[in-house]
Coordinates of C-alpha atoms in Angstrom, one line a residue:
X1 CA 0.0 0.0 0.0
X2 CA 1.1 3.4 -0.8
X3 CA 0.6 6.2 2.2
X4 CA 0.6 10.1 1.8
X5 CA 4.4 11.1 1.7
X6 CA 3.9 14.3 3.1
X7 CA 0.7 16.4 2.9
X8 CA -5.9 18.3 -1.9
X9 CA -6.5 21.4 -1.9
X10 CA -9.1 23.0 -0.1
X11 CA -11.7 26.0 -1.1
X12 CA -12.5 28.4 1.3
X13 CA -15.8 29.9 2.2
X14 CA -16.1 33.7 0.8
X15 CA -18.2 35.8 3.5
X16 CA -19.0 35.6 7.4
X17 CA -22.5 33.7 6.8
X18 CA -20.5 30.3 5.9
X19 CA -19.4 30.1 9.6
X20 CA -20.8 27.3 11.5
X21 CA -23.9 28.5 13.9
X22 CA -22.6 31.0 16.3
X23 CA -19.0 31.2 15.3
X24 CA -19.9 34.9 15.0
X25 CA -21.4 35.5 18.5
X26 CA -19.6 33.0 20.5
X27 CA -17.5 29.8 20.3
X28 CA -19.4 26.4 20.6
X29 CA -18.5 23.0 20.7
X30 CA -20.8 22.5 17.5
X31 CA -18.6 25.4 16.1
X32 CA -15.5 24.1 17.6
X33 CA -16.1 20.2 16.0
X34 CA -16.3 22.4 12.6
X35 CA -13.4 23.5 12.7
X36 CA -11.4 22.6 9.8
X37 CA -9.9 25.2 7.9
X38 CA -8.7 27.5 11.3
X39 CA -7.3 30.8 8.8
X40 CA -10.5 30.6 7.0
X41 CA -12.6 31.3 10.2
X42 CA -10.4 34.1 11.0
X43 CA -10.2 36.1 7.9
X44 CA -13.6 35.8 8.0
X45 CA -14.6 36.9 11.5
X46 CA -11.7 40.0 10.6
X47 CA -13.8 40.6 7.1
X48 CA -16.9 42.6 6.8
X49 CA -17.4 42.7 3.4
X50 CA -18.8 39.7 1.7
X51 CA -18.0 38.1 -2.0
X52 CA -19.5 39.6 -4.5
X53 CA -21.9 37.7 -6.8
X54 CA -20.8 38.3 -10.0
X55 CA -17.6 37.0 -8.5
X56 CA -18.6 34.1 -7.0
X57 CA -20.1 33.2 -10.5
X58 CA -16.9 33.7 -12.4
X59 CA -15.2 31.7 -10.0
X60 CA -17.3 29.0 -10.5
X61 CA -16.6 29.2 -13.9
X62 CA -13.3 29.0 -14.1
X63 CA -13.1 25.6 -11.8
X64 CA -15.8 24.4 -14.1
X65 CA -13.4 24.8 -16.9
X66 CA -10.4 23.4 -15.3
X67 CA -12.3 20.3 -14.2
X68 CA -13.7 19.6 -17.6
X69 CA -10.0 19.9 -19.0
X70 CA -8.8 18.0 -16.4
X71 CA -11.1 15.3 -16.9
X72 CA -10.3 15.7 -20.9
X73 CA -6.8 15.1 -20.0
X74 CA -6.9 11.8 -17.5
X75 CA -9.0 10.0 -20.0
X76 CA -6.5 10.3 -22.8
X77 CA -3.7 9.1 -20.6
X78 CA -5.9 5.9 -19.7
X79 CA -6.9 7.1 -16.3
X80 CA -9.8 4.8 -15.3
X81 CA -11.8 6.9 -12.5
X82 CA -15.5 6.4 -11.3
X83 CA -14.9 10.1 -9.6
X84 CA -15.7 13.6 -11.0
X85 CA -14.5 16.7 -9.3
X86 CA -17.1 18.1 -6.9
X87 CA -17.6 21.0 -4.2
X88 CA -19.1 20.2 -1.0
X89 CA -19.8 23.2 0.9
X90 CA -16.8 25.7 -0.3
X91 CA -14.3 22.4 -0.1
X92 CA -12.9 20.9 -3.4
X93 CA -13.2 16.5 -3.5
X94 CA -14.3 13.8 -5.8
X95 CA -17.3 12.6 -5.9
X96 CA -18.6 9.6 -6.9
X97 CA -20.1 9.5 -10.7
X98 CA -22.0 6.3 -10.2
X99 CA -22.5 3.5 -7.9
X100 CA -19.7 2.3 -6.5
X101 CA -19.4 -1.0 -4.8
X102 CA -16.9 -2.5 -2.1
X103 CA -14.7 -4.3 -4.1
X104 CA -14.6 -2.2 -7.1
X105 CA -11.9 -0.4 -8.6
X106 CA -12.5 3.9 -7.7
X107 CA -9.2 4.7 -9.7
X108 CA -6.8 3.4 -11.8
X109 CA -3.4 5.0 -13.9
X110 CA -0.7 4.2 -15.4
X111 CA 2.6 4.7 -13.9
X112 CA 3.4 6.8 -17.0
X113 CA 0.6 9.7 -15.8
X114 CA 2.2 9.8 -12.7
X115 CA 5.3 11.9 -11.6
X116 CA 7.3 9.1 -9.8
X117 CA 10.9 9.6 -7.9
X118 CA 12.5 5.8 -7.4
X119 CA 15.7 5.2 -5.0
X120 CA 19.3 5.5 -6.7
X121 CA 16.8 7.4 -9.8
X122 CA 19.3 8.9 -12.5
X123 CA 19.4 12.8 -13.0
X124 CA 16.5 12.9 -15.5
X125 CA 17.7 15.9 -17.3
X126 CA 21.5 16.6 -16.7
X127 CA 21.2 19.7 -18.7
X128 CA 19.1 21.7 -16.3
X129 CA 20.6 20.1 -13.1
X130 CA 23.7 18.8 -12.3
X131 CA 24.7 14.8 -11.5
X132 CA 25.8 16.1 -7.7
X133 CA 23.1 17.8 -6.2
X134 CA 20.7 15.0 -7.5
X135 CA 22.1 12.8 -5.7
X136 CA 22.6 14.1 -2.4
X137 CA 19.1 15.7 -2.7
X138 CA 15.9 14.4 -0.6
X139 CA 13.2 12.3 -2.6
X140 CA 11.1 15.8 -2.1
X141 CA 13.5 18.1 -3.8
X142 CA 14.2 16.3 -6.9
X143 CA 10.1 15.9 -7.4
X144 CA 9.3 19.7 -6.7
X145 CA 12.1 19.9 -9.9
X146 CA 10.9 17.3 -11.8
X147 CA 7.3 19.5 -11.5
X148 CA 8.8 22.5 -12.3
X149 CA 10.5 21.1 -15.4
X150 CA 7.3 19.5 -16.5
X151 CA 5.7 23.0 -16.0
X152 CA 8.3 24.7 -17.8
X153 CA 7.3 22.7 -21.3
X154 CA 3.7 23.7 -20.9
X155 CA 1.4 21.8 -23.5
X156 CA 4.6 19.0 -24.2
X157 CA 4.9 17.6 -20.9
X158 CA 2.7 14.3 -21.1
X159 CA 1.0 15.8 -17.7
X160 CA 0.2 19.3 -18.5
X161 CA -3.6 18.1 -17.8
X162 CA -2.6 17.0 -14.5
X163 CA 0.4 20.3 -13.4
X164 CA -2.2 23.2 -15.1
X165 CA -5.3 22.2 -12.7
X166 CA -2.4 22.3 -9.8
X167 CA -3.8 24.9 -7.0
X168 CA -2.1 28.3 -7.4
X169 CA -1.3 29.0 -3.9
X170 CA -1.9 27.6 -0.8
X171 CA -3.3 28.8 2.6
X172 CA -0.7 26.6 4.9
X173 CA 1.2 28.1 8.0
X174 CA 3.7 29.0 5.9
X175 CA 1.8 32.0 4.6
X176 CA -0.1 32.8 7.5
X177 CA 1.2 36.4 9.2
X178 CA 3.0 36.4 12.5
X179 CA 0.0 37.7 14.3
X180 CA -2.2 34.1 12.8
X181 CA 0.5 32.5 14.0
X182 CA 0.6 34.1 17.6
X183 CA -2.9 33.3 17.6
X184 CA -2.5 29.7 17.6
X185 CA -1.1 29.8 20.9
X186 CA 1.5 26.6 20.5
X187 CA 4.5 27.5 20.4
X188 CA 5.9 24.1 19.1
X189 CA 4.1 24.3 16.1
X190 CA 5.6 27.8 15.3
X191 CA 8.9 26.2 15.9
X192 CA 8.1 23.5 13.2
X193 CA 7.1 26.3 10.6
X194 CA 10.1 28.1 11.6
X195 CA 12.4 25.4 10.7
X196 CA 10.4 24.4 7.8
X197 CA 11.1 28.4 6.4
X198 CA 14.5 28.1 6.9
X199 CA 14.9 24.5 5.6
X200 CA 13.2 25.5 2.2
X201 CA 14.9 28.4 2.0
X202 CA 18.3 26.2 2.0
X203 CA 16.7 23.6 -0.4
X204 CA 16.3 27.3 -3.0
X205 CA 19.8 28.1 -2.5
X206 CA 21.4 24.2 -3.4
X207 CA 19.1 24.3 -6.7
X208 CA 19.8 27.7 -7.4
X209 CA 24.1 26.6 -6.7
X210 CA 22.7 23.5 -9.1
X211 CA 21.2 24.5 -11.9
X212 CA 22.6 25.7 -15.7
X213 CA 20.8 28.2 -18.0
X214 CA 16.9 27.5 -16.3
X215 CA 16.5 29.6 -13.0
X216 CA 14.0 29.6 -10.8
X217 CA 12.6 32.1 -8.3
X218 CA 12.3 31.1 -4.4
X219 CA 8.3 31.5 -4.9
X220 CA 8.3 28.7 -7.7
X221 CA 10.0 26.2 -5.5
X222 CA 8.1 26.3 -3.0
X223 CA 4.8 26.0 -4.8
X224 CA 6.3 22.6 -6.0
X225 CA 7.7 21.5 -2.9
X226 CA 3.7 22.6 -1.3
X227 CA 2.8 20.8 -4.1
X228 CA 4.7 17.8 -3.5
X229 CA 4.4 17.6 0.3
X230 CA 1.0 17.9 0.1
X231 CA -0.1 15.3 -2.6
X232 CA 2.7 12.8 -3.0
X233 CA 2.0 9.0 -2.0
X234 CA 4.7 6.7 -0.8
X235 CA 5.3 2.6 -0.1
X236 CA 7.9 0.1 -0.7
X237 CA 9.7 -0.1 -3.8
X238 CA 8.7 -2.9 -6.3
X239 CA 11.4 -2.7 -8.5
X240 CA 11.7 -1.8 -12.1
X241 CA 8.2 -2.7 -13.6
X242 CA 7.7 -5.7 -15.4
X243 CA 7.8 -4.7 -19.0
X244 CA 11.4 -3.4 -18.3
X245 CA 12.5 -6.5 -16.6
X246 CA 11.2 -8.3 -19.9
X247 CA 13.1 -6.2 -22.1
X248 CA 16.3 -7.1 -19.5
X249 CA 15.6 -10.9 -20.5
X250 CA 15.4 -11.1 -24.0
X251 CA 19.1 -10.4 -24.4
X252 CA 20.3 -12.5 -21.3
X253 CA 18.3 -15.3 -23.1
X254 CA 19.9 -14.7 -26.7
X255 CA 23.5 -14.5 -24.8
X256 CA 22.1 -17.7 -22.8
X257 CA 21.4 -19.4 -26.3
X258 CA 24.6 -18.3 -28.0
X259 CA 27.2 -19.8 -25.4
X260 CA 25.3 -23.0 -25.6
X261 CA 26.4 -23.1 -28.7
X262 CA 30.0 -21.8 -28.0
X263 CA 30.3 -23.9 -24.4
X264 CA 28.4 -27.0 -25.9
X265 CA 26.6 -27.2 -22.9
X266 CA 23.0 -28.6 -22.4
X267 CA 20.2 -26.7 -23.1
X268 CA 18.3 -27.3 -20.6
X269 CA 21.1 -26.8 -18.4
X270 CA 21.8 -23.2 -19.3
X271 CA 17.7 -22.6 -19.5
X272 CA 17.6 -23.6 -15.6
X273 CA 20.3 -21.0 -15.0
X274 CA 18.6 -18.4 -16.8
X275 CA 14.9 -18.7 -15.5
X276 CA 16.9 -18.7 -12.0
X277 CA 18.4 -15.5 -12.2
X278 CA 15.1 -14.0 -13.7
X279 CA 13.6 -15.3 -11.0
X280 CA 15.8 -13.7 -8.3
X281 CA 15.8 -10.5 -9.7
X282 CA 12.0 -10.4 -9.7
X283 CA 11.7 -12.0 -6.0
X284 CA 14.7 -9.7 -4.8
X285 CA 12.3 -6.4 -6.1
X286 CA 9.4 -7.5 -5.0
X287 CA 11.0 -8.5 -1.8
X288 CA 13.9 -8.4 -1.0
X289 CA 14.3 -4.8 -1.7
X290 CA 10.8 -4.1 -0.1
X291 CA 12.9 -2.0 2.3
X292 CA 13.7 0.8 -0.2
X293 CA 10.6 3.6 -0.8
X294 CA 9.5 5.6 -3.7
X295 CA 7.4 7.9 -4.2
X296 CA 4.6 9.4 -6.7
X297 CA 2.3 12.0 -7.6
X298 CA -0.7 10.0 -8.7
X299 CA -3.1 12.3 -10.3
X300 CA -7.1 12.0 -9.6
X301 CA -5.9 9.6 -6.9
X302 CA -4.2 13.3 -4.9
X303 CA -7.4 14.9 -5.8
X304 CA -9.5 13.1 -3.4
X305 CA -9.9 14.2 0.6
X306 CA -8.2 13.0 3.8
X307 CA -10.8 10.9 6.4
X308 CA -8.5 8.9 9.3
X309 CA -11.9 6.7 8.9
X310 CA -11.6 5.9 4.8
X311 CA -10.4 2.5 4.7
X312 CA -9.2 3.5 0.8
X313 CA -5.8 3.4 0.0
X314 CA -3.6 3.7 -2.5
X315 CA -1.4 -0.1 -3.9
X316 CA 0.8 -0.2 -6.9
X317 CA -0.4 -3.1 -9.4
X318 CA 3.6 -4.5 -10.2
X319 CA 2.2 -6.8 -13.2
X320 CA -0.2 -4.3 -14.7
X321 CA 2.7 -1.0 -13.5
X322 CA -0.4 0.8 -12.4
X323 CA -1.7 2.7 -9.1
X324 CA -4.8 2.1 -8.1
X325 CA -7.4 2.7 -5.1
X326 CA -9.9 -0.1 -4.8
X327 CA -13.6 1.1 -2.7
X328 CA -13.3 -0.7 1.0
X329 CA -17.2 0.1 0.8
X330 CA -20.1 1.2 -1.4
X331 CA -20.5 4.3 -2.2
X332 CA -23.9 6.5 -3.8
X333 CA -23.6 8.5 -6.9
X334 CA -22.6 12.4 -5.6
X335 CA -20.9 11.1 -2.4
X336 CA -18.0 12.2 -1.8
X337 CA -15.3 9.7 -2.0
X338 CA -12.2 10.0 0.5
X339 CA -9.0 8.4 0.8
X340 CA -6.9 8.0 3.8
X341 CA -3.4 10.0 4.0
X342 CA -2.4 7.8 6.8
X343 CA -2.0 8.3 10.8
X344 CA -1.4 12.6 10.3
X345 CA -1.4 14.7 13.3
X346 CA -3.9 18.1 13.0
X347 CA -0.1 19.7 13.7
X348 CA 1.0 18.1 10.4
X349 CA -2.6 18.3 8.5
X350 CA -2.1 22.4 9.1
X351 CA 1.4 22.8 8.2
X352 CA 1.3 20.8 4.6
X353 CA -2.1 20.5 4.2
X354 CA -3.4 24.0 5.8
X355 CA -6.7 22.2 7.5
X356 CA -7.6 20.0 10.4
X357 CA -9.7 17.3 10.9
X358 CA -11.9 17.0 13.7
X359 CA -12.2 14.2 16.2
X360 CA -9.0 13.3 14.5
X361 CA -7.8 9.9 16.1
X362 CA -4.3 10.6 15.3
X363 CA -4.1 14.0 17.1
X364 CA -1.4 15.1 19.4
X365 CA -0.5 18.1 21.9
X366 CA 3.4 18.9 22.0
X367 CA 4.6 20.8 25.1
X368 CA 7.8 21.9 24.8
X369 CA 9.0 21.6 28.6
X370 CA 6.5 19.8 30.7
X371 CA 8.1 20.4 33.9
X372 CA 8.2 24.4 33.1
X373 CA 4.5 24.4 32.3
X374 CA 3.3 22.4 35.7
X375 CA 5.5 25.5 37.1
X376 CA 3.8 27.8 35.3
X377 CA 0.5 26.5 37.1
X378 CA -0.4 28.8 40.0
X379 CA -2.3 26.0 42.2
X380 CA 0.6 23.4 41.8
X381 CA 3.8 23.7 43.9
X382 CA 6.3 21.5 42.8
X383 CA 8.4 19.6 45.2
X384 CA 11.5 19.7 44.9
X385 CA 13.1 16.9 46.2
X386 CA 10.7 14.9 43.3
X387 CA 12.5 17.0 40.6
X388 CA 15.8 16.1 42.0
X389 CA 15.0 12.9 42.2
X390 CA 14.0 12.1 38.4
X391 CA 17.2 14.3 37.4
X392 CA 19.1 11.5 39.3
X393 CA 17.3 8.9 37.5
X394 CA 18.4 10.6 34.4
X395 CA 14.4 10.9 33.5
X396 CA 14.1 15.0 33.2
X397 CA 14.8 14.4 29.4
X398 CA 11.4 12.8 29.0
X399 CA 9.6 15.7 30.1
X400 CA 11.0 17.8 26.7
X401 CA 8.6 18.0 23.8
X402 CA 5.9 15.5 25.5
X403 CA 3.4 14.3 23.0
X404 CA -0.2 14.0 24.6
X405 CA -2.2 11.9 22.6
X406 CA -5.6 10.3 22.9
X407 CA -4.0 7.3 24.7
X408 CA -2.2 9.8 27.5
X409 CA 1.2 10.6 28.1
X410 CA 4.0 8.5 26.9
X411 CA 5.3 6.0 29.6
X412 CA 8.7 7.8 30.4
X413 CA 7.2 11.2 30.8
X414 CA 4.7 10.3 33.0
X415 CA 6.8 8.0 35.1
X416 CA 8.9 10.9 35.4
X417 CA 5.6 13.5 36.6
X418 CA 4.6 10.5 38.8
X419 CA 8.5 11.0 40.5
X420 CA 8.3 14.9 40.1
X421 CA 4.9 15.5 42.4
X422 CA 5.6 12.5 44.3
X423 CA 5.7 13.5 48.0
X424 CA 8.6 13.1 50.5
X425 CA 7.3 9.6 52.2
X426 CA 6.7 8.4 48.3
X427 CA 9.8 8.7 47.1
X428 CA 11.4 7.2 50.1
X429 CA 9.5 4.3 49.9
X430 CA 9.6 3.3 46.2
X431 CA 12.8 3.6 43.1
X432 CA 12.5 5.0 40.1
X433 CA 11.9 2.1 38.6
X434 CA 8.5 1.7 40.8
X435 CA 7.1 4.7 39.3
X436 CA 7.1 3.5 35.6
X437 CA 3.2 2.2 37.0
X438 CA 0.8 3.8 39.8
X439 CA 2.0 3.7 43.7
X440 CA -1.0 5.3 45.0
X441 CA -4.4 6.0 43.4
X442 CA -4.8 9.4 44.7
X443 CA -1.6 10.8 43.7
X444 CA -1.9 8.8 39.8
X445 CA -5.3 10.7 39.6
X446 CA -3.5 14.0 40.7
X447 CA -0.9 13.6 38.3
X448 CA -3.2 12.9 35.4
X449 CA -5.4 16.0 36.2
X450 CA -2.3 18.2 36.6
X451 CA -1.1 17.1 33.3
X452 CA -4.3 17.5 31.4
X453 CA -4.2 21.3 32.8
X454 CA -1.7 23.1 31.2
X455 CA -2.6 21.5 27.5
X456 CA -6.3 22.0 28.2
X457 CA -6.4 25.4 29.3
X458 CA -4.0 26.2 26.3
X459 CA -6.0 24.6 24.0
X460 CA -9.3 25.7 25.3
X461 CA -7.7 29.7 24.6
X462 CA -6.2 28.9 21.4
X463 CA -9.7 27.6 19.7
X464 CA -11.6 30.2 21.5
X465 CA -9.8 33.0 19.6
X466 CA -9.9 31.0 16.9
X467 CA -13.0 31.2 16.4
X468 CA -14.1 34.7 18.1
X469 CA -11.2 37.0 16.7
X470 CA -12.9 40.2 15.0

């Protein structure tokens, strides 16, 4: 199966009235489980002017168009889909154009409409880019120039259909101004985007070192590398697909047959050989080097929403060298059809994909220094001898960057808050190694209470501004 490498575009709503019920008075929980597109919410509680009609209508227009060519341009490069491109309430999917039953194919390309970067691949066009920086580059830099070359040639590139219906820009953190990203309230998050800004910024100047004669601005890289985070599939590596491998055999079998003639050897004998190797070489890709990745922009297939729910995936066919999603359910003509992007965080979903999902099973809470924000609690005083105590055990690393997640803490950390609020007559009685489970009911429902605080009441803050900013 092939999982979301990195991170469809999204449409946004156009005035105040597309906020959920009461977003504009006060926040909800029927507002807050709503909430998917965050910048959306706030631009519009900030906006008082709504979209005019006349341009809503040539909006529509426009994406009408697009689809219709895009659709034109997947059927001549034997796409198979059962999907058409659909709105559903400001957000862009694909819906289902007939019945669809569990069991049958929902999409199906050839490898050749997909863009597709393989391990050890060969600099594709050595004039543009040279031999070194491809291949010290990550599997994510050489697509976003592989997607830039391919929009370069316009109409020649074999997926112009697929690069021109591309979204123009995106709405992810990345764009967002310092004071949307203040109003997050999650400092960790900002830290990520932070890095991510200055890790792109490197990737622009190693292509910019790397290229000869085509130049690029900073913008157009990192619309393909938005492009490619946000779309691109990945899964183990199959190997060369199976009509190249034929074409490999025909000549071994011709040199097979000619020193049978030169060795006077057996026929038979030398056959065995041959199917042997061919055999290896096709149980060692499919296998063997099972450990390797690659990874591909799969048009139609990137077109289609993220649910953690969708049981629909996304397998590479070796025999037939096509990719292909296969309904884990039935579907009704006009429903929208989603896909899974595997296990993603909302923290990830808003930095590459610029949305969250709600209820999202996958979900996390990072806080930076654990043992700092307990501090920061003005009910909880923190003994001191407990602190001392876990820095003996060599446990106050765990409480950096702690992950909540739907299943708690992780085990470390909250062994270590177990040590840190355990009183004086607790520690004395128990070791560290005690504390990795409960010692006392009362103080493991005290420490799981204290820990829920400082992520609650930060998260609590962060969604009702969210949502009530004007």
């Amino acid at each position: 199966m092939m999982a979301k490498a990195g991170l469809p575009q999204l449409g946004q709503g156009c005035s105040r009235s597309t906020l959920p019920e009461s977003v504009g008075d006060k926040a909800t929980p029927h507002a807050v489980a709503h909430l998917r597109h965050p910048r959306t919410y706030i631009r519009l509680a900030k906006s008082k002017t709504p979209c005019s009609a006349q341009a809503v209508r040539s909006q529509a227009t426009a994406v009408a168009a697009t689809d219709k060519d895009f659709q034109a341009w997947w059927r001549n490069a034997d796409v198979k889909a059962a999907l058409s491109p659909a709105d559903f309430e400001g957000l862009r999917g694909m819906s289902a154009d007939r019945e669809i039953n569990s069991g049958d194919a929902i999409v199906s390309l050839p490898r050749t409409a997909a863009l597709v970067v393989t391990p050890k691949m060969k600099n594709p066009f050595p004039d543009e880019i040279n031999d070194a920086y491809w291949s010290q580059s990550q599997w994510f830099e050489k697509m976003a120039v592989m997607l830039l070359h391919e929009r370069r040639r316009g109409v020649q590139s074999a997926v112009s259909g697929y690069v021109e219906q591309l979204p123009a820009d995106f709405d992810t953190l990345l764009h967002w101004s310092d004071q949307e990203m203040q109003l997050l309230m999650y400092p960790h998050l900002l830290q990520q985007v932070q890095q991510q800004k200055e890790s792109w910024h490197q990737y622009y100047k190693s292509v910019q070192a790397a290229t000869s004669g085509q130049s690029m601005t900073e913008a157009e890289l990192t619309w393909a590398l938005e492009c490619v985070r946000s779309r691109a599939f990945s899964g183990p590596y199959s190997g060369p697909p199976i009509k190249e491998r034929a074409k490999a055999v025909v000549p071994f079998l011709l040199a097979a047959a000619a020193y049978t003639q030169w060795a006077h050897l057996p026929l038979e004998q030398i056959l065995n050989g041959a199917i042997a190797a061919v055999l290896f070489n096709i149980i060692y890709d499919t296998l063997l080097s099972r450990k390797l990745r690659w990874f591909a922009l799969c048009p139609v297939i990137d077109s289609m929403n993220h649910q953690s729910a969708s049981k629909n995936e996304v397998a590479y066919e070796y025999f037939g060298d096509r990719f292909s999603v296969t309904a884990e359910r039935k579907y009704a003509q006009g429903e929208q059809v989603f896909i899974t992007y595997g296990l993603q965080s909302n923290d990830k979903l808003l930095q590459y994909y610029g949305f969250v999902e709600p209820k999202n099973p996958a979900d996390v809470y990072v806080v930076p220094d654990l043992l700092e924000a307990l501090r920061d609690l003005p009910y909880l005083k923190i003994p001191e001898e407990g602190v001392q105590a876990a820095k003996q055990a060599g446990l106050s690393v765990a409480l950096q960057k702690v992950a909540l997640t739907r299943q708690g803490l992780p085990d470390k950390a909250l062994q270590t808050v177990r040590m840190v609020l355990a009183s004086a007559h607790l520690l004395e009685q128990h070791s560290a190694a005690d504390f990795r489970q409960q010692v006392d009911a009362l103080h493991e429902e005290s420490c799981l209470q204290v820990c829920l605080c400082p992520c609650c009441t930060t998260q609590s803050l962060r969604m009702w501004l969210l949502l009530c900013f004007s």
